[in-house]
Amino acid sequence: MLRLGYAKPGSWASFWAILTLVGLATRAAQRADVGGESTGTSINHSQLLLQRLQELLRQGNASDVVLRVQAAGTDEVRVFHAHRLLLGLHSELFRELLSNRSEAVLQEPRDCAAVFDKFIRYLYCGELTVLLAQAIPLHRLATKYGVASLQRGVADYMRAHLAGGAGPAVGWYHYAVSTGDEALRQSCLQFLAWNLSAVAGSAEWGAVSPELLGQLLPRSDLVLQDELELFHALETWLGRARPPPAVAERALRAIRYPMIPPAQLFQLQARSAALARHGDAVADLLLQAYQFHAASPLHFAKFFDVNGSAFLPRNYLAPAWGAPWVINNPARDDRSTSFQTQLGPSGHDAGRRVTWNVLFSPRWLPVSLRPVYADAAGTALPAARPEDGRPRLVVTPASSGGDAAGVSFQKTVLVGARQHGRLLVRHAYSFHQSSEEAGDFLAHADLQRRNSEYLVENALHLHLIVKPVYHTLIRTPK
């Protein structure tokens, strides 16, 4: 048994001294100076109060309740001498549990029992230090005992660390599902979609549930090298998880086979263990993929609906679909670059390229904020300051011609951040098909600040992606 505190005789004096200190601090803050100052003088003893509350918990002064926290499946018990009033202020469950007793035995999972001292300290001091491995047990304790402020704080911590690439996204996703935390679930899904290549190559991939896999595979915002990489990741998962045939076949049918070149499709059919086992379930999709690559897109669109997701590229990082762009000192001045992409994923378009011009401006001003130097009466007006502008990125085709008939282009810009030596996607901005720029691009970024979350070693890491979208022009009557 591990005893963390003990009661001392005469401790009520310390307890009432703390309450007296609270009253003195409040009255001092509210009292106006008698010398005639227009505002009162604030005397802040909050830090001293927190220190006294920590001592109250640590020493057990004036404690009126004992909590015995037992780790499930063990004989380990941690003892906390606490105060009914302070516990009840934060938790209705504690208020009811301790209303008619001076001792309670709490059965907690091992990971929760290990951080119960942090949980109790939060109830006394309103603060704690969280490590990644402690996030779920602390959130679970806050949920169980109804401490809403801690529950929100830990959830915010988890979402922030997901964005930075530090959190275990797969484990946190499953926890969010089990607790019904929809905001955390969506944050985990978004991180996994934007960083699927990194996750698929990590130990986390083996922990992905069939439900989570079913959420990821239909998404068009998955970021990966190409569709072949997704197929190999799925095949690895199938080999580890060995799901029922219906689950495996449903997952294999979510692969976008028309996005895989014919030569690679031939290799998959010859060598893939997953296709050898479940090939009949996707035979129609493979045939459709070969037909898609054999005919021109315009001819294919006469007989098949090309508006389905199978014919829409995801966010592929391969050179055929975009290019990386590292902008050093992005706050300094305007930059430009150009790159080429394949006209479309069809084999018929494999040799056709579209050239794109890109302009980046760190301080572009909308018309409403552009400098105006005089009004109608000739009175000079102040010009807009450079800091009033916002970053702008414009992507335009170098030329327009008949090669793009029946094709429109979706543009996506990925913003990278480095975490534990890896460059992860932290933000993604999508352009409307008819637009040349994303209206909210880096809208809240401070590129002047060297430690900005958008910068890596004072450089802006972008990846520009152009996704061709085919349109059905003519439908042949059946």
Short mmCIF file of C-alpha atoms in Angstrom, two decimals:
data_model
loop_
_atom_site.label_atom_id
_atom_site.label_comp_id
_atom_site.label_asym_id
_atom_site.label_seq_id
_atom_site.Cartn_x
_atom_site.Cartn_y
_atom_site.Cartn_z
CA MET A 1 0.00 0.00 0.00
CA LEU A 2 1.40 3.37 -1.01
CA ARG A 3 0.39 6.20 1.32
CA LEU A 4 0.73 9.65 -0.20
CA GLY A 5 -0.52 11.82 2.66
CA TYR A 6 -1.31 11.95 6.35
CA ALA A 7 -3.35 14.10 8.70
CA LYS A 8 -1.82 16.34 11.32
CA PRO A 9 -3.37 17.46 14.61
CA GLY A 10 -4.54 21.02 14.64
CA SER A 11 -4.80 21.10 10.83
CA TRP A 12 -8.15 22.90 10.81
CA ALA A 13 -6.21 26.09 11.55
CA SER A 14 -4.30 25.74 8.26
CA PHE A 15 -7.48 25.03 6.36
CA TRP A 16 -9.27 28.12 7.71
CA ALA A 17 -6.10 30.18 7.14
CA ILE A 18 -6.37 29.41 3.44
CA LEU A 19 -10.02 30.46 3.33
CA THR A 20 -9.08 33.66 5.18
CA LEU A 21 -6.35 34.33 2.60
CA VAL A 22 -8.93 33.98 -0.19
CA GLY A 23 -11.15 36.55 1.51
CA LEU A 24 -8.30 39.01 2.07
CA ALA A 25 -7.14 38.74 -1.55
CA THR A 26 -10.68 39.34 -2.80
CA ARG A 27 -11.28 42.37 -0.61
CA ALA A 28 -7.88 43.87 -1.46
CA ALA A 29 -8.57 43.54 -5.17
CA GLN A 30 -11.94 45.28 -4.84
CA ARG A 31 -10.92 48.13 -2.51
CA ALA A 32 -10.18 51.51 -4.12
CA ASP A 33 -7.16 53.49 -3.06
CA VAL A 34 -8.08 56.19 -0.52
CA GLY A 35 -5.70 58.65 -2.20
CA GLY A 36 -8.27 59.34 -4.89
CA GLU A 37 -7.01 57.12 -7.71
CA SER A 38 -9.67 56.51 -10.33
CA THR A 39 -9.00 52.76 -10.38
CA GLY A 40 -8.44 50.33 -7.54
CA THR A 41 -5.15 48.60 -6.86
CA SER A 42 -5.20 44.88 -7.51
CA ILE A 43 -3.36 42.64 -5.04
CA ASN A 44 -3.06 39.15 -6.49
CA HIS A 45 -2.24 36.27 -4.11
CA SER A 46 -3.50 33.53 -6.41
CA GLN A 47 -0.11 31.82 -6.70
CA LEU A 48 0.24 31.76 -2.93
CA LEU A 49 -3.22 30.30 -2.68
CA LEU A 50 -2.30 27.53 -5.14
CA GLN A 51 0.79 26.73 -3.08
CA ARG A 52 -1.30 26.48 0.09
CA LEU A 53 -3.79 24.18 -1.66
CA GLN A 54 -0.94 21.95 -2.86
CA GLU A 55 0.34 21.75 0.73
CA LEU A 56 -3.17 20.94 1.89
CA LEU A 57 -3.27 17.95 -0.45
CA ARG A 58 0.31 16.85 0.11
CA GLN A 59 0.18 16.99 3.92
CA GLY A 60 -3.44 15.96 4.35
CA ASN A 61 -4.18 18.87 6.66
CA ALA A 62 -7.81 18.89 7.89
CA SER A 63 -8.69 15.98 5.60
CA ASP A 64 -12.17 14.59 6.21
CA VAL A 65 -12.25 11.79 3.66
CA VAL A 66 -9.90 8.98 2.58
CA LEU A 67 -9.83 7.66 -1.00
CA ARG A 68 -8.36 4.20 -1.51
CA VAL A 69 -7.63 3.75 -5.22
CA GLN A 70 -7.04 0.14 -6.22
CA ALA A 71 -5.61 -0.79 -9.60
CA ALA A 72 -7.83 -3.42 -11.22
CA GLY A 73 -6.43 -6.93 -11.07
CA THR A 74 -3.73 -6.06 -8.51
CA ASP A 75 -3.32 -5.62 -4.77
CA GLU A 76 -1.79 -2.16 -5.26
CA VAL A 77 -3.72 0.52 -3.38
CA ARG A 78 -2.93 4.23 -3.32
CA VAL A 79 -4.31 6.25 -0.41
CA PHE A 80 -5.30 9.91 -0.70
CA HIS A 81 -6.32 12.04 2.29
CA ALA A 82 -8.63 14.59 0.72
CA HIS A 83 -11.31 17.16 1.49
CA ARG A 84 -14.96 16.53 0.75
CA LEU A 85 -15.62 20.20 -0.01
CA LEU A 86 -12.93 20.54 -2.70
CA LEU A 87 -13.78 17.25 -4.39
CA GLY A 88 -17.47 18.10 -4.43
CA LEU A 89 -16.86 21.51 -5.98
CA HIS A 90 -15.67 19.82 -9.19
CA SER A 91 -17.59 16.56 -9.27
CA GLU A 92 -21.24 15.78 -8.61
CA LEU A 93 -20.29 12.10 -8.42
CA PHE A 94 -17.80 12.77 -5.62
CA ARG A 95 -20.38 14.92 -3.85
CA GLU A 96 -22.92 12.08 -3.83
CA LEU A 97 -20.36 9.34 -3.15
CA LEU A 98 -18.87 11.07 -0.11
CA SER A 99 -22.00 12.68 1.34
CA ASN A 100 -22.44 10.08 4.11
CA ARG A 101 -19.05 8.42 4.39
CA SER A 102 -15.51 9.32 5.29
CA GLU A 103 -13.78 6.61 3.23
CA ALA A 104 -14.29 5.24 -0.28
CA VAL A 105 -12.61 2.45 -2.23
CA LEU A 106 -12.31 3.24 -5.94
CA GLN A 107 -11.58 0.49 -8.47
CA GLU A 108 -9.76 1.92 -11.49
CA PRO A 109 -7.96 0.44 -14.52
CA ARG A 110 -4.22 0.28 -14.03
CA ASP A 111 -3.43 3.21 -16.31
CA CYS A 112 -6.05 5.36 -14.54
CA ALA A 113 -4.81 4.39 -11.08
CA ALA A 114 -1.28 5.34 -12.12
CA VAL A 115 -2.33 8.96 -12.85
CA PHE A 116 -4.91 9.39 -10.08
CA ASP A 117 -2.51 11.64 -8.16
CA LYS A 118 -2.46 14.03 -11.17
CA PHE A 119 -6.23 13.88 -11.34
CA ILE A 120 -6.64 14.74 -7.65
CA ARG A 121 -4.05 17.50 -7.92
CA TYR A 122 -6.08 19.09 -10.72
CA LEU A 123 -9.13 19.19 -8.44
CA TYR A 124 -7.08 21.17 -5.89
CA CYS A 125 -4.97 23.38 -8.14
CA GLY A 126 -6.70 23.51 -11.53
CA GLU A 127 -3.56 22.50 -13.41
CA LEU A 128 -1.49 19.46 -14.30
CA THR A 129 1.24 18.32 -16.67
CA VAL A 130 0.15 15.79 -19.29
CA LEU A 131 2.28 13.27 -21.19
CA LEU A 132 1.05 11.57 -24.34
CA ALA A 133 0.62 8.19 -22.64
CA GLN A 134 -1.41 9.81 -19.86
CA ALA A 135 -3.97 11.55 -22.07
CA ILE A 136 -6.47 8.68 -22.35
CA PRO A 137 -6.45 7.66 -18.65
CA LEU A 138 -6.81 11.30 -17.53
CA HIS A 139 -9.64 11.86 -20.01
CA ARG A 140 -11.28 8.66 -18.81
CA LEU A 141 -11.11 9.77 -15.17
CA ALA A 142 -12.45 13.23 -16.03
CA THR A 143 -15.33 11.62 -17.92
CA LYS A 144 -16.15 9.12 -15.17
CA TYR A 145 -16.21 11.69 -12.37
CA GLY A 146 -17.82 14.44 -14.43
CA VAL A 147 -14.99 16.97 -14.33
CA ALA A 148 -16.00 18.78 -17.52
CA SER A 149 -13.18 21.36 -17.52
CA LEU A 150 -10.48 18.67 -17.36
CA GLN A 151 -12.31 16.60 -19.95
CA ARG A 152 -12.27 19.54 -22.37
CA GLY A 153 -8.66 20.41 -21.55
CA VAL A 154 -7.35 16.90 -22.23
CA ALA A 155 -9.41 16.64 -25.43
CA ASP A 156 -7.92 19.96 -26.62
CA TYR A 157 -4.44 18.65 -25.76
CA MET A 158 -5.06 15.50 -27.81
CA ARG A 159 -6.31 17.43 -30.83
CA ALA A 160 -3.36 19.83 -30.67
CA HIS A 161 -0.84 17.00 -30.52
CA LEU A 162 -2.55 15.21 -33.39
CA ALA A 163 -2.08 18.32 -35.53
CA GLY A 164 1.61 18.32 -34.62
CA GLY A 165 1.99 14.63 -35.44
CA ALA A 166 2.96 13.58 -31.92
CA GLY A 167 -0.19 11.78 -30.81
CA PRO A 168 -1.00 8.09 -31.43
CA ALA A 169 -3.81 8.82 -33.88
CA VAL A 170 -5.07 5.24 -34.28
CA GLY A 171 -5.32 4.58 -30.54
CA TRP A 172 -6.93 7.95 -29.89
CA TYR A 173 -9.43 7.36 -32.70
CA HIS A 174 -10.60 4.09 -31.16
CA TYR A 175 -10.84 5.77 -27.76
CA ALA A 176 -12.89 8.65 -29.22
CA VAL A 177 -15.30 6.14 -30.77
CA SER A 178 -15.69 4.30 -27.46
CA THR A 179 -16.46 7.53 -25.57
CA GLY A 180 -18.55 9.22 -28.26
CA ASP A 181 -16.19 12.19 -28.58
CA GLU A 182 -17.07 13.18 -32.15
CA ALA A 183 -14.72 16.17 -32.32
CA LEU A 184 -11.71 14.05 -31.34
CA ARG A 185 -12.80 11.26 -33.71
CA GLN A 186 -12.96 13.69 -36.63
CA SER A 187 -9.56 15.18 -35.72
CA CYS A 188 -8.00 11.71 -35.69
CA LEU A 189 -9.61 10.82 -39.02
CA GLN A 190 -8.33 14.01 -40.63
CA PHE A 191 -4.79 13.47 -39.38
CA LEU A 192 -4.79 9.86 -40.59
CA ALA A 193 -6.12 10.87 -44.02
CA TRP A 194 -3.48 13.57 -44.47
CA ASN A 195 -0.61 11.38 -43.25
CA LEU A 196 -1.61 7.91 -44.38
CA SER A 197 1.82 7.13 -45.85
CA ALA A 198 3.53 7.77 -42.51
CA VAL A 199 0.91 5.82 -40.53
CA ALA A 200 0.86 2.86 -42.93
CA GLY A 201 4.60 2.46 -42.45
CA SER A 202 4.42 2.54 -38.66
CA ALA A 203 3.47 0.08 -35.93
CA GLU A 204 0.11 1.87 -35.58
CA TRP A 205 -1.09 0.44 -38.89
CA GLY A 206 -1.47 -3.01 -37.38
CA ALA A 207 -3.85 -1.60 -34.74
CA VAL A 208 -6.30 -0.16 -37.28
CA SER A 209 -9.74 -1.68 -36.81
CA PRO A 210 -11.96 -2.77 -39.71
CA GLU A 211 -14.30 0.09 -38.80
CA LEU A 212 -11.52 2.68 -39.05
CA LEU A 213 -10.26 1.16 -42.31
CA GLY A 214 -13.80 1.43 -43.67
CA GLN A 215 -13.82 5.13 -42.77
CA LEU A 216 -10.48 5.85 -44.49
CA LEU A 217 -10.63 3.93 -47.76
CA PRO A 218 -13.52 5.84 -49.41
CA ARG A 219 -11.92 9.26 -48.77
CA SER A 220 -10.59 11.31 -51.67
CA ASP A 221 -8.39 13.47 -49.42
CA LEU A 222 -6.00 10.63 -48.53
CA VAL A 223 -2.40 11.79 -48.98
CA LEU A 224 -0.06 9.09 -50.29
CA GLN A 225 2.45 8.47 -53.03
CA ASP A 226 -0.03 6.83 -55.38
CA GLU A 227 -2.91 4.34 -55.37
CA LEU A 228 -0.49 1.43 -55.59
CA GLU A 229 0.94 2.42 -52.21
CA LEU A 230 -2.57 2.24 -50.73
CA PHE A 231 -3.09 -1.23 -52.23
CA HIS A 232 0.16 -2.51 -50.70
CA ALA A 233 -0.76 -0.97 -47.31
CA LEU A 234 -4.15 -2.68 -47.47
CA GLU A 235 -2.55 -5.99 -48.39
CA THR A 236 -0.23 -5.69 -45.39
CA TRP A 237 -3.20 -4.97 -43.13
CA LEU A 238 -5.13 -7.95 -44.51
CA GLY A 239 -2.17 -10.22 -43.82
CA ARG A 240 -1.97 -9.07 -40.19
CA ALA A 241 -5.64 -8.67 -39.30
CA ARG A 242 -6.97 -11.66 -41.28
CA PRO A 243 -10.53 -10.29 -41.29
CA PRO A 244 -13.58 -12.24 -42.50
CA PRO A 245 -13.79 -12.59 -46.30
CA ALA A 246 -16.64 -10.07 -46.52
CA VAL A 247 -14.53 -7.39 -44.80
CA ALA A 248 -11.50 -8.11 -46.99
CA GLU A 249 -13.53 -8.00 -50.21
CA ARG A 250 -15.28 -4.77 -49.22
CA ALA A 251 -11.89 -3.17 -48.53
CA LEU A 252 -10.38 -4.37 -51.81
CA ARG A 253 -13.33 -2.93 -53.72
CA ALA A 254 -12.53 0.51 -52.23
CA ILE A 255 -9.22 0.64 -54.13
CA ARG A 256 -9.40 2.93 -57.17
CA TYR A 257 -7.98 0.55 -59.76
CA PRO A 258 -8.31 2.99 -62.71
CA MET A 259 -5.69 5.15 -60.93
CA ILE A 260 -3.13 2.31 -61.25
CA PRO A 261 -1.28 2.06 -64.61
CA PRO A 262 -1.97 -1.14 -66.61
CA ALA A 263 1.58 -2.52 -66.24
CA GLN A 264 1.26 -2.34 -62.44
CA LEU A 265 -2.22 -3.90 -62.57
CA PHE A 266 -0.76 -6.87 -64.48
CA GLN A 267 1.90 -7.30 -61.77
CA LEU A 268 -0.71 -7.18 -59.01
CA GLN A 269 -2.82 -9.85 -60.64
CA ALA A 270 0.25 -12.06 -61.05
CA ARG A 271 1.83 -11.55 -57.61
CA SER A 272 -0.71 -10.26 -55.09
CA ALA A 273 -1.70 -12.76 -52.41
CA ALA A 274 -4.81 -10.69 -51.63
CA LEU A 275 -5.99 -10.83 -55.25
CA ALA A 276 -5.17 -14.51 -55.47
CA ARG A 277 -7.51 -15.06 -52.53
CA HIS A 278 -10.24 -12.53 -53.33
CA GLY A 279 -9.74 -11.82 -57.04
CA ASP A 280 -13.27 -12.80 -58.03
CA ALA A 281 -14.67 -10.06 -55.79
CA VAL A 282 -12.90 -7.31 -57.77
CA ALA A 283 -12.78 -8.89 -61.25
CA ASP A 284 -15.35 -6.40 -62.59
CA LEU A 285 -13.36 -3.45 -61.23
CA LEU A 286 -10.12 -4.68 -62.79
CA LEU A 287 -11.84 -5.14 -66.17
CA GLN A 288 -13.25 -1.63 -65.95
CA ALA A 289 -9.77 -0.27 -65.13
CA TYR A 290 -8.26 -1.92 -68.22
CA GLN A 291 -11.08 -0.52 -70.37
CA PHE A 292 -10.50 2.94 -68.89
CA HIS A 293 -6.82 2.87 -69.83
CA ALA A 294 -7.40 1.40 -73.31
CA ALA A 295 -9.88 3.96 -74.62
CA SER A 296 -9.72 7.71 -74.86
CA PRO A 297 -11.47 9.43 -71.95
CA LEU A 298 -14.01 11.02 -74.30
CA HIS A 299 -14.91 7.66 -75.84
CA PHE A 300 -14.98 5.90 -72.46
CA ALA A 301 -17.27 8.60 -71.05
CA LYS A 302 -19.87 7.85 -73.73
CA PHE A 303 -20.55 4.44 -72.22
CA PHE A 304 -19.55 4.69 -68.54
CA ASP A 305 -20.24 7.14 -65.75
CA VAL A 306 -16.85 8.70 -65.02
CA ASN A 307 -18.19 10.88 -62.22
CA GLY A 308 -17.76 8.13 -59.63
CA SER A 309 -15.00 8.15 -57.04
CA ALA A 310 -13.11 5.32 -58.83
CA PHE A 311 -12.07 7.82 -61.52
CA LEU A 312 -11.08 10.64 -59.15
CA PRO A 313 -7.43 10.75 -58.04
CA ARG A 314 -6.69 11.14 -54.35
CA ASN A 315 -4.00 13.53 -53.13
CA TYR A 316 -1.07 11.74 -54.76
CA LEU A 317 2.48 12.92 -54.07
CA ALA A 318 3.96 11.24 -57.17
CA PRO A 319 5.57 13.64 -59.73
CA ALA A 320 2.79 12.97 -62.25
CA TRP A 321 0.29 14.82 -60.05
CA GLY A 322 2.22 17.72 -58.53
CA ALA A 323 5.43 19.01 -57.07
CA PRO A 324 6.95 20.05 -53.73
CA TRP A 325 7.88 23.70 -53.21
CA VAL A 326 10.06 24.92 -50.33
CA ILE A 327 9.92 28.70 -49.83
CA ASN A 328 12.75 30.00 -47.65
CA ASN A 329 12.03 33.17 -45.64
CA PRO A 330 8.44 33.24 -46.97
CA ALA A 331 7.62 36.59 -45.34
CA ARG A 332 10.26 38.38 -47.41
CA ASP A 333 8.80 38.87 -50.90
CA ASP A 334 6.78 37.35 -53.74
CA ARG A 335 7.92 34.06 -55.32
CA SER A 336 6.93 32.08 -58.39
CA THR A 337 7.52 28.63 -59.80
CA SER A 338 6.11 26.26 -62.38
CA PHE A 339 5.58 22.51 -62.66
CA GLN A 340 3.92 19.96 -64.92
CA THR A 341 1.29 17.31 -64.29
CA GLN A 342 -0.19 14.53 -66.37
CA LEU A 343 -3.35 15.60 -68.21
CA GLY A 344 -5.29 12.69 -66.73
CA PRO A 345 -4.90 9.25 -65.13
CA SER A 346 -6.02 7.39 -68.24
CA GLY A 347 -3.32 5.50 -70.12
CA HIS A 348 -4.49 7.40 -73.19
CA ASP A 349 -3.32 10.65 -71.51
CA ALA A 350 -0.09 9.27 -70.04
CA GLY A 351 2.12 11.28 -72.41
CA ARG A 352 0.22 14.54 -72.20
CA ARG A 353 1.28 17.25 -69.79
CA VAL A 354 -0.17 20.47 -68.44
CA THR A 355 2.17 23.23 -67.28
CA TRP A 356 1.14 25.22 -64.21
CA ASN A 357 2.41 28.61 -63.05
CA VAL A 358 2.33 29.39 -59.34
CA LEU A 359 2.59 32.77 -57.61
CA PHE A 360 3.06 33.13 -53.85
CA SER A 361 2.64 36.51 -52.18
CA PRO A 362 3.15 36.84 -48.42
CA ARG A 363 1.25 40.12 -48.03
CA TRP A 364 -1.46 40.34 -50.67
CA LEU A 365 -4.12 42.99 -49.99
CA PRO A 366 -7.76 42.55 -51.03
CA VAL A 367 -9.31 45.45 -52.96
CA SER A 368 -11.11 46.68 -49.85
CA LEU A 369 -7.78 47.16 -48.05
CA ARG A 370 -5.62 48.50 -50.84
CA PRO A 371 -4.01 51.92 -50.30
CA VAL A 372 -6.20 54.99 -50.80
CA TYR A 373 -4.30 58.24 -50.49
CA ALA A 374 -7.03 60.88 -50.70
CA ASP A 375 -10.78 61.16 -50.40
CA ALA A 376 -13.12 63.29 -52.55
CA ALA A 377 -12.27 66.41 -50.54
CA GLY A 378 -8.57 65.93 -51.08
CA THR A 379 -7.93 64.84 -47.48
CA ALA A 380 -5.07 62.39 -47.24
CA LEU A 381 -6.02 58.96 -45.92
CA PRO A 382 -3.60 56.48 -44.37
CA ALA A 383 -2.33 53.72 -46.59
CA ALA A 384 -2.88 50.12 -45.56
CA ARG A 385 0.02 48.60 -43.70
CA PRO A 386 1.85 45.54 -45.11
CA GLU A 387 0.82 43.51 -42.09
CA ASP A 388 -2.82 44.06 -43.09
CA GLY A 389 -2.26 41.72 -46.03
CA ARG A 390 -2.47 37.95 -46.02
CA PRO A 391 -0.60 35.18 -47.85
CA ARG A 392 -1.91 34.37 -51.29
CA LEU A 393 -1.24 31.44 -53.64
CA VAL A 394 -2.42 31.48 -57.25
CA VAL A 395 -2.16 28.42 -59.54
CA THR A 396 -2.94 28.92 -63.24
CA PRO A 397 -2.37 26.84 -66.38
CA ALA A 398 0.36 28.20 -68.63
CA SER A 399 -1.94 27.81 -71.64
CA SER A 400 -5.40 26.55 -72.48
CA GLY A 401 -6.15 24.27 -75.37
CA GLY A 402 -8.22 21.39 -76.69
CA ASP A 403 -6.21 18.79 -74.80
CA ALA A 404 -8.26 19.56 -71.68
CA ALA A 405 -11.67 18.98 -73.28
CA GLY A 406 -13.90 17.10 -70.87
CA VAL A 407 -11.46 17.61 -67.99
CA SER A 408 -11.48 20.08 -65.11
CA PHE A 409 -8.84 20.35 -62.42
CA GLN A 410 -9.05 20.33 -58.63
CA LYS A 411 -6.06 21.90 -56.92
CA THR A 412 -4.85 21.12 -53.40
CA VAL A 413 -1.99 22.68 -51.45
CA LEU A 414 -0.47 20.74 -48.55
CA VAL A 415 1.49 22.53 -45.81
CA GLY A 416 4.08 20.38 -44.05
CA ALA A 417 5.42 20.42 -40.49
CA ARG A 418 8.39 18.49 -39.12
CA GLN A 419 7.76 16.22 -36.14
CA HIS A 420 10.27 13.69 -34.78
CA GLY A 421 12.32 13.91 -37.97
CA ARG A 422 9.32 13.34 -40.24
CA LEU A 423 7.65 15.89 -42.50
CA LEU A 424 3.93 15.55 -41.88
CA VAL A 425 0.94 17.31 -43.40
CA ARG A 426 -0.42 19.85 -40.96
CA HIS A 427 -2.82 21.79 -43.18
CA ALA A 428 -4.48 21.23 -46.55
CA TYR A 429 -6.20 23.83 -48.69
CA SER A 430 -8.43 22.92 -51.63
CA PHE A 431 -9.36 25.15 -54.54
CA HIS A 432 -12.78 25.12 -56.13
CA GLN A 433 -12.59 23.61 -59.61
CA SER A 434 -13.23 26.95 -61.29
CA SER A 435 -10.95 28.93 -58.98
CA GLU A 436 -7.26 29.73 -59.31
CA GLU A 437 -6.65 30.20 -55.59
CA ALA A 438 -7.81 29.05 -52.15
CA GLY A 439 -9.60 31.88 -50.40
CA ASP A 440 -8.51 30.83 -46.91
CA PHE A 441 -4.89 29.97 -47.72
CA LEU A 442 -2.77 30.52 -44.57
CA ALA A 443 -5.42 32.97 -43.39
CA HIS A 444 -4.29 32.75 -39.77
CA ALA A 445 -0.57 32.23 -40.36
CA ASP A 446 2.04 34.57 -38.94
CA LEU A 447 4.93 34.01 -41.34
CA GLN A 448 6.97 36.72 -39.61
CA ARG A 449 7.31 34.55 -36.51
CA ARG A 450 10.24 32.12 -36.89
CA ASN A 451 8.65 29.51 -34.62
CA SER A 452 5.36 29.59 -36.49
CA GLU A 453 3.62 26.22 -36.69
CA TYR A 454 3.49 26.71 -40.47
CA LEU A 455 7.28 26.92 -40.87
CA VAL A 456 10.08 24.35 -40.75
CA GLU A 457 13.45 26.01 -40.05
CA ASN A 458 12.02 29.31 -41.30
CA ALA A 459 10.84 27.74 -44.55
CA LEU A 460 7.35 27.08 -45.82
CA HIS A 461 7.06 23.49 -47.08
CA LEU A 462 4.30 23.17 -49.66
CA HIS A 463 3.23 20.36 -51.96
CA LEU A 464 1.11 21.40 -54.93
CA ILE A 465 -1.31 18.77 -56.27
CA VAL A 466 -3.54 18.95 -59.35
CA LYS A 467 -6.25 16.32 -59.72
CA PRO A 468 -7.90 15.95 -63.17
CA VAL A 469 -11.62 15.26 -63.07
CA TYR A 470 -13.27 13.70 -66.11
CA HIS A 471 -16.82 14.66 -67.09
CA THR A 472 -19.44 12.63 -68.87
CA LEU A 473 -20.10 14.49 -72.13
CA ILE A 474 -22.37 12.13 -74.04
CA ARG A 475 -24.44 9.23 -72.74
CA THR A 476 -25.21 6.49 -75.30
CA PRO A 477 -28.82 5.26 -74.96
CA LYS A 478 -29.03 1.69 -73.78
#
